[in-house]
Amino acid sequence: MSLSVSPCLDRALWDTTVNQLGGHPQQLWGWGQTKAAHGWSADRVLVAEDGMVIGAAQLVLKALPVPLRNLAYIPRGPQTAEGRGVEVLEAIAGYVRAAHHSVALSIEPDWNADSDAVRALPAAGWTPSGNTILIGRTLILDLARSEDDLLAGMSKKHRQYIRKSGREGLDIRRVVRSEISACLDVYRLTAERAGFGIHEDSYYLDIFDNLGEASPVYAAFQGDDVVAFLWISTTDTTSFELYGGMTDEGERLRANYALKWFAIQEMKARGVTRYDFNGLLNDGVSRFKMGWAQHEDQLAGTWDLPLSPFYPLFSRALPLAKRGMQLARRQAGRALGLVRKVRGSRA
C-alpha cells in the first residue's frame, strides 16, 4: 500500500511524534519556528501507512530567484520507523515536488554513513552534495554509559582539566533569559577572535524562547561575569551542541572543561542517550572536542534529490551565494563589535 503524506499543524502532536521516532532537536517545532522568523519557511509532514505514522520530516524552505523557486531542506531528518528511511524519503519527495515545486530536496539525516538507508540513497536518485550546512563528521557520546566509563574514555588531559577547573570556584549553572545577553557578549568576543560570523541577537533569543526546555543554556560564572557558556538543544534521545564561547579569563581557568562535563551530566540525568558535539573540523575547537572520547562518528552527510531541470544551475550558484553570505555576516559582526566598543568607551 502506498504511503500518505499530510501536513501537521499541531505543535504538541509534532514534537511528540519527533520524540517517539527518536528524532533530532533540529526537527522540533521550535527550531522550524525560529527559521521561519529569519528568512525561511517551515512545513512539517507526517508519513503514514494504513493510518500509522512511520515517518516525519520538518522541511525548511528558502526562497530562490526565478526560475529556481526554492530549496527544500530537512535538517537532521527525517525520523522514521526502523528500515523505512528510503521509502519515507520517496514519499516526502513526491509531496515536495507537488506542493512546493522546489529545485531540489536536500537532506542531512541523523543516520550513520554506513547504514543500509544511506547505502540505498544513490539507487533512489540521490546524489552527494558539497553544499554542507551540518558537518557529517562528528563525535557522539553514548550517555547510556556510566560517568566513570565516560571519564575513562577521555584523554588524560581532559580529566585533569575537568578537575582543575572544578577547583577554581566557578559557579556553573543553567542561565535564565535575562542572562542570555551576557552569553552573547562572550559569543561575539569568541567570533571576533576566531573570525566567524554570527546572527543578530534576536535570532538566538528566538531559539531560547521557541525551544524552551528543549534548549538549555549553561554558563560558568566568575562572580557576576560569564566566562564561558554552552548552548544545547535536545530531544528525549539526542542532545546537540549549538553554540559556545569563553573569555580570555575563562580560557585561563579552563572553564570550558568543567562546563561541558556539567552539561553532559545534565543531559545524562534527563535520560538522553546521545550527545552530539556538532561537527569536527581540523581546528583547535575540534581537537578540544576529540579529547572527550577515543572515537569519531560519521553521519550520512549532505544528499540532494534534484527536482527541477534547473538543478545544475542551482548546484553551481549555491556555493558562491553561501560564501557571499558568510562574508557579509563576518563583516556585520565586526561592525557590531566596533559599535559596542565605542559605546562602552563612552559609558
Short mmCIF file of C-alpha atoms in Angstrom, two decimals:
data_model
loop_
_atom_site.label_atom_id
_atom_site.label_comp_id
_atom_site.label_asym_id
_atom_site.label_seq_id
_atom_site.Cartn_x
_atom_site.Cartn_y
_atom_site.Cartn_z
CA MET A 1 0.00 0.00 0.00
CA SER A 2 1.33 3.46 -0.85
CA LEU A 3 2.34 5.89 1.87
CA SER A 4 0.32 9.01 2.59
CA VAL A 5 1.87 12.40 3.38
CA SER A 6 -0.04 15.08 5.25
CA PRO A 7 0.94 18.40 6.83
CA CYS A 8 0.98 18.59 10.63
CA LEU A 9 -0.32 21.82 12.18
CA ASP A 10 -0.41 20.65 15.81
CA ARG A 11 2.76 21.56 17.75
CA ALA A 12 2.19 19.10 20.59
CA LEU A 13 1.48 16.23 18.18
CA TRP A 14 4.52 17.15 16.12
CA ASP A 15 7.04 17.22 18.96
CA THR A 16 5.57 14.04 20.44
CA THR A 17 6.00 12.30 17.08
CA VAL A 18 9.60 13.51 16.71
CA ASN A 19 10.43 12.13 20.15
CA GLN A 20 8.59 8.84 19.60
CA LEU A 21 10.56 8.27 16.41
CA GLY A 22 13.88 9.14 18.09
CA GLY A 23 14.24 12.39 16.18
CA HIS A 24 16.83 15.15 16.33
CA PRO A 25 16.45 18.57 18.03
CA GLN A 26 16.58 20.35 14.68
CA GLN A 27 13.36 18.57 13.83
CA LEU A 28 11.48 20.08 16.79
CA TRP A 29 8.73 22.60 16.10
CA GLY A 30 10.58 25.43 17.81
CA TRP A 31 13.59 25.11 15.52
CA GLY A 32 11.44 25.44 12.42
CA GLN A 33 9.54 28.28 14.06
CA THR A 34 12.81 30.15 14.54
CA LYS A 35 13.96 29.55 10.97
CA ALA A 36 10.57 30.77 9.72
CA ALA A 37 11.11 34.08 11.55
CA HIS A 38 14.53 34.56 9.93
CA GLY A 39 14.30 34.15 6.18
CA TRP A 40 12.97 30.62 5.74
CA SER A 41 9.55 28.97 5.88
CA ALA A 42 8.64 25.69 7.56
CA ASP A 43 6.42 22.79 6.56
CA ARG A 44 6.02 19.72 8.75
CA VAL A 45 4.70 16.48 7.29
CA LEU A 46 3.68 13.11 8.68
CA VAL A 47 4.10 9.96 6.59
CA ALA A 48 1.64 7.18 7.35
CA GLU A 49 0.89 3.64 6.24
CA ASP A 50 -2.58 2.25 6.92
CA GLY A 51 -3.17 5.13 9.31
CA MET A 52 0.01 4.51 11.32
CA VAL A 53 2.72 7.18 11.27
CA ILE A 54 6.03 5.67 10.19
CA GLY A 55 7.93 8.86 9.42
CA ALA A 56 8.01 12.61 9.83
CA ALA A 57 10.05 15.47 8.43
CA GLN A 58 10.32 19.15 9.20
CA LEU A 59 11.08 20.88 5.92
CA VAL A 60 12.56 24.35 5.96
CA LEU A 61 12.36 26.17 2.64
CA LYS A 62 14.47 29.01 1.29
CA ALA A 63 13.05 31.16 -1.49
CA LEU A 64 15.35 31.43 -4.52
CA PRO A 65 15.32 33.64 -7.61
CA VAL A 66 13.24 32.63 -10.62
CA PRO A 67 13.41 30.01 -12.13
CA LEU A 68 14.80 28.10 -9.15
CA ARG A 69 11.75 28.82 -6.92
CA ASN A 70 13.05 27.41 -3.62
CA LEU A 71 15.22 24.86 -1.88
CA ALA A 72 13.59 22.35 0.46
CA TYR A 73 15.90 21.17 3.24
CA ILE A 74 15.46 18.61 6.02
CA PRO A 75 17.99 19.27 8.82
CA ARG A 76 18.96 16.01 10.56
CA GLY A 77 15.84 14.27 9.37
CA PRO A 78 13.60 12.59 8.50
CA GLN A 79 12.89 10.44 11.52
CA THR A 80 11.38 7.11 10.55
CA ALA A 81 10.43 3.68 11.76
CA GLU A 82 13.27 1.15 11.56
CA GLY A 83 14.15 0.25 7.99
CA ARG A 84 11.70 2.66 6.35
CA GLY A 85 14.02 5.61 5.66
CA VAL A 86 14.25 5.46 1.86
CA GLU A 87 10.52 4.76 1.43
CA VAL A 88 9.65 7.71 3.63
CA LEU A 89 12.02 9.97 1.71
CA GLU A 90 10.45 8.90 -1.60
CA ALA A 91 7.00 9.84 -0.30
CA ILE A 92 8.26 13.19 1.05
CA ALA A 93 9.98 13.96 -2.26
CA GLY A 94 6.72 13.46 -4.12
CA TYR A 95 4.99 15.81 -1.70
CA VAL A 96 7.71 18.47 -2.07
CA ARG A 97 7.59 18.25 -5.86
CA ALA A 98 3.83 18.76 -5.92
CA ALA A 99 3.38 21.23 -3.04
CA HIS A 100 6.48 23.42 -3.32
CA HIS A 101 7.93 22.88 -6.84
CA SER A 102 11.41 23.01 -5.28
CA VAL A 103 14.59 22.92 -7.33
CA ALA A 104 15.85 20.17 -5.00
CA LEU A 105 15.24 18.38 -1.76
CA SER A 106 18.38 18.47 0.37
CA ILE A 107 18.84 16.23 3.42
CA GLU A 108 21.42 15.77 6.16
CA PRO A 109 19.88 12.86 8.08
CA ASP A 110 20.93 11.74 11.53
CA TRP A 111 21.93 8.36 10.10
CA ASN A 112 25.28 6.60 10.27
CA ALA A 113 27.18 6.80 6.99
CA ASP A 114 27.46 3.01 6.79
CA SER A 115 23.75 2.36 7.40
CA ASP A 116 21.58 0.47 4.92
CA ALA A 117 19.47 3.61 4.36
CA VAL A 118 22.47 5.66 3.26
CA ARG A 119 23.79 2.90 1.01
CA ALA A 120 20.38 2.80 -0.69
CA LEU A 121 20.24 6.54 -1.48
CA PRO A 122 22.14 6.53 -4.83
CA ALA A 123 19.84 3.90 -6.34
CA ALA A 124 16.86 6.05 -5.28
CA GLY A 125 18.18 9.04 -7.26
CA TRP A 126 20.02 10.91 -4.50
CA THR A 127 23.43 12.45 -5.12
CA PRO A 128 26.08 13.51 -2.59
CA SER A 129 26.38 17.28 -2.27
CA GLY A 130 29.22 19.53 -1.17
CA ASN A 131 26.78 22.25 -0.10
CA THR A 132 27.01 21.24 3.54
CA ILE A 133 25.21 23.01 6.38
CA LEU A 134 25.68 20.48 9.20
CA ILE A 135 29.01 18.65 9.21
CA GLY A 136 28.72 14.87 8.96
CA ARG A 137 31.99 14.10 10.73
CA THR A 138 31.27 14.45 14.43
CA LEU A 139 31.62 12.93 17.87
CA ILE A 140 28.61 11.38 19.60
CA LEU A 141 28.89 10.24 23.21
CA ASP A 142 26.83 7.25 24.37
CA LEU A 143 25.27 8.61 27.56
CA ALA A 144 23.91 5.18 28.44
CA ARG A 145 27.46 4.51 29.70
CA SER A 146 28.31 5.27 33.31
CA GLU A 147 30.04 8.52 34.25
CA ASP A 148 33.13 6.51 35.20
CA ASP A 149 33.18 4.95 31.73
CA LEU A 150 32.75 8.35 30.06
CA LEU A 151 35.64 9.77 32.10
CA ALA A 152 37.80 6.75 31.27
CA GLY A 153 37.15 7.33 27.57
CA MET A 154 38.52 10.88 27.68
CA SER A 155 42.10 11.94 27.26
CA LYS A 156 44.15 12.20 30.46
CA LYS A 157 44.47 15.95 29.90
CA HIS A 158 40.69 16.37 29.75
CA ARG A 159 40.23 14.55 33.05
CA GLN A 160 42.91 16.72 34.64
CA TYR A 161 41.39 19.96 33.35
CA ILE A 162 37.90 18.96 34.49
CA ARG A 163 39.30 18.54 38.00
CA LYS A 164 41.39 21.72 37.75
CA SER A 165 38.57 23.96 36.52
CA GLY A 166 36.27 22.40 39.10
CA ARG A 167 38.57 23.76 41.83
CA GLU A 168 38.51 27.34 40.54
CA GLY A 169 35.42 28.38 42.48
CA LEU A 170 33.32 28.85 39.34
CA ASP A 171 29.54 28.91 39.57
CA ILE A 172 28.34 26.58 36.81
CA ARG A 173 24.60 26.51 36.23
CA ARG A 174 21.78 26.88 33.74
CA VAL A 175 21.11 30.51 32.80
CA VAL A 176 17.80 32.35 32.66
CA ARG A 177 16.63 34.55 29.81
CA SER A 178 17.91 37.79 31.35
CA GLU A 179 21.43 36.31 31.33
CA ILE A 180 21.43 35.37 27.64
CA SER A 181 22.77 38.82 26.63
CA ALA A 182 25.90 38.22 28.74
CA CYS A 183 26.41 34.87 26.99
CA LEU A 184 26.01 36.54 23.59
CA ASP A 185 28.62 39.14 24.56
CA VAL A 186 31.02 36.25 25.13
CA TYR A 187 29.94 34.70 21.83
CA ARG A 188 30.75 37.91 19.95
CA LEU A 189 34.21 38.01 21.51
CA THR A 190 34.73 34.38 20.52
CA ALA A 191 33.55 35.04 16.95
CA GLU A 192 35.83 38.07 16.57
CA ARG A 193 38.79 36.08 17.88
CA ALA A 194 38.10 33.07 15.63
CA GLY A 195 36.91 35.03 12.58
CA PHE A 196 33.46 33.55 12.05
CA GLY A 197 30.15 35.34 11.57
CA ILE A 198 27.14 35.18 13.85
CA HIS A 199 23.47 36.16 13.73
CA GLU A 200 21.82 39.15 15.32
CA ASP A 201 20.80 38.75 18.97
CA SER A 202 17.11 38.33 18.12
CA TYR A 203 17.88 35.05 16.36
CA TYR A 204 19.36 33.47 19.48
CA LEU A 205 16.63 34.86 21.72
CA ASP A 206 14.05 33.31 19.39
CA ILE A 207 15.77 29.93 19.73
CA PHE A 208 15.69 30.28 23.51
CA ASP A 209 12.01 31.25 23.53
CA ASN A 210 10.78 28.88 20.81
CA LEU A 211 12.53 25.72 22.00
CA GLY A 212 12.11 26.36 25.72
CA GLU A 213 13.04 23.32 27.81
CA ALA A 214 14.49 21.71 24.69
CA SER A 215 17.25 24.36 24.50
CA PRO A 216 19.07 24.83 27.83
CA VAL A 217 22.00 27.23 28.09
CA TYR A 218 24.69 26.61 30.70
CA ALA A 219 27.36 29.06 31.81
CA ALA A 220 30.38 29.29 34.07
CA PHE A 221 30.34 32.44 36.20
CA GLN A 222 33.25 34.05 37.98
CA GLY A 223 31.40 36.26 40.40
CA ASP A 224 28.80 38.04 38.27
CA ASP A 225 30.72 37.58 35.00
CA VAL A 226 30.10 34.88 32.40
CA VAL A 227 33.49 33.44 31.47
CA ALA A 228 32.18 30.55 29.34
CA PHE A 229 28.82 29.31 28.03
CA LEU A 230 27.45 26.29 26.20
CA TRP A 231 24.09 26.25 24.37
CA ILE A 232 22.43 22.91 23.72
CA SER A 233 19.27 21.67 22.02
CA THR A 234 17.77 18.31 22.91
CA THR A 235 15.02 15.81 22.25
CA ASP A 236 14.25 12.88 24.52
CA THR A 237 17.10 10.87 22.95
CA THR A 238 19.60 13.25 21.35
CA SER A 239 21.41 16.37 22.56
CA PHE A 240 23.10 18.63 20.03
CA GLU A 241 25.52 21.44 20.81
CA LEU A 242 24.52 24.70 19.15
CA TYR A 243 26.87 27.47 20.34
CA GLY A 244 29.58 28.14 22.88
CA GLY A 245 32.35 30.51 23.76
CA MET A 246 34.59 31.80 26.50
CA THR A 247 36.56 34.86 27.53
CA ASP A 248 40.33 35.05 27.97
CA GLU A 249 39.80 34.58 31.70
CA GLY A 250 37.61 31.57 31.01
CA GLU A 251 40.39 30.09 28.90
CA ARG A 252 42.93 30.68 31.70
CA LEU A 253 40.64 28.91 34.16
CA ARG A 254 39.91 26.05 31.70
CA ALA A 255 36.25 26.81 32.39
CA ASN A 256 35.08 25.05 29.23
CA TYR A 257 36.15 21.66 30.61
CA ALA A 258 34.11 21.75 33.79
CA LEU A 259 31.25 23.44 31.93
CA LYS A 260 30.98 20.80 29.23
CA TRP A 261 31.22 17.99 31.75
CA PHE A 262 28.41 19.65 33.72
CA ALA A 263 26.25 19.83 30.56
CA ILE A 264 26.95 16.17 29.74
CA GLN A 265 25.91 15.18 33.26
CA GLU A 266 22.74 17.26 32.96
CA MET A 267 21.78 15.58 29.69
CA LYS A 268 22.53 12.16 31.12
CA ALA A 269 20.29 12.96 34.11
CA ARG A 270 17.47 13.80 31.67
CA GLY A 271 17.69 10.32 30.21
CA VAL A 272 19.23 11.48 26.91
CA THR A 273 21.36 8.72 25.36
CA ARG A 274 23.24 10.55 22.58
CA TYR A 275 25.34 13.71 22.99
CA ASP A 276 26.41 15.14 19.63
CA PHE A 277 29.30 17.64 19.65
CA ASN A 278 28.07 19.09 16.32
CA GLY A 279 30.85 18.59 13.85
CA LEU A 280 34.59 18.04 13.69
CA LEU A 281 36.95 20.04 11.51
CA ASN A 282 40.72 20.30 11.61
CA ASP A 283 40.96 23.17 14.08
CA GLY A 284 41.60 23.86 17.76
CA VAL A 285 37.94 23.60 18.74
CA SER A 286 37.73 20.17 17.11
CA ARG A 287 40.89 19.00 18.88
CA PHE A 288 39.22 20.02 22.15
CA LYS A 289 36.12 18.03 21.19
CA MET A 290 38.12 14.97 20.18
CA GLY A 291 39.62 14.69 23.65
CA TRP A 292 36.25 13.69 25.11
CA ALA A 293 36.31 10.21 23.58
CA GLN A 294 38.52 7.82 21.67
CA HIS A 295 36.34 7.60 18.56
CA GLU A 296 34.67 9.67 15.86
CA ASP A 297 31.29 9.27 14.19
CA GLN A 298 30.49 9.76 10.53
CA LEU A 299 26.90 10.62 9.72
CA ALA A 300 25.30 10.44 6.28
CA GLY A 301 26.48 13.85 5.08
CA THR A 302 24.59 16.02 2.60
CA TRP A 303 22.46 14.49 -0.16
CA ASP A 304 20.37 16.20 -2.83
CA LEU A 305 17.47 14.88 -4.86
CA PRO A 306 17.15 17.05 -7.99
CA LEU A 307 13.53 18.02 -8.61
CA SER A 308 13.96 20.50 -11.46
CA PRO A 309 15.88 20.76 -14.75
CA PHE A 310 17.46 23.87 -13.20
CA TYR A 311 19.24 21.86 -10.52
CA PRO A 312 22.68 22.07 -12.24
CA LEU A 313 22.40 25.88 -12.20
CA PHE A 314 21.45 25.79 -8.52
CA SER A 315 24.31 23.46 -7.54
CA ARG A 316 26.84 25.80 -9.17
CA ALA A 317 25.37 29.03 -7.81
CA LEU A 318 24.76 27.99 -4.20
CA PRO A 319 28.42 27.82 -3.06
CA LEU A 320 29.04 31.34 -4.39
CA ALA A 321 25.94 32.66 -2.61
CA LYS A 322 26.93 30.98 0.65
CA ARG A 323 30.42 32.47 0.57
CA GLY A 324 28.92 35.91 -0.01
CA MET A 325 26.52 35.48 2.93
CA GLN A 326 29.30 34.26 5.22
CA LEU A 327 31.49 37.24 4.31
CA ALA A 328 28.61 39.65 4.91
CA ARG A 329 27.87 38.07 8.30
CA ARG A 330 31.52 38.32 9.38
CA GLN A 331 31.68 41.96 8.31
CA ALA A 332 28.42 42.73 10.11
CA GLY A 333 29.71 41.03 13.24
CA ARG A 334 32.93 43.04 13.20
CA ALA A 335 30.98 46.26 12.65
CA LEU A 336 28.64 45.47 15.54
CA GLY A 337 31.58 44.67 17.77
CA LEU A 338 33.19 48.01 16.93
CA VAL A 339 29.97 49.88 17.71
CA ARG A 340 29.72 48.12 21.07
CA LYS A 341 33.33 49.00 21.90
CA VAL A 342 32.77 52.66 21.03
CA ARG A 343 29.62 52.75 23.15
CA GLY A 344 31.45 51.09 26.00
CA SER A 345 34.28 53.63 25.88
CA ARG A 346 31.74 56.46 26.12
CA ALA A 347 29.92 54.98 29.08
#
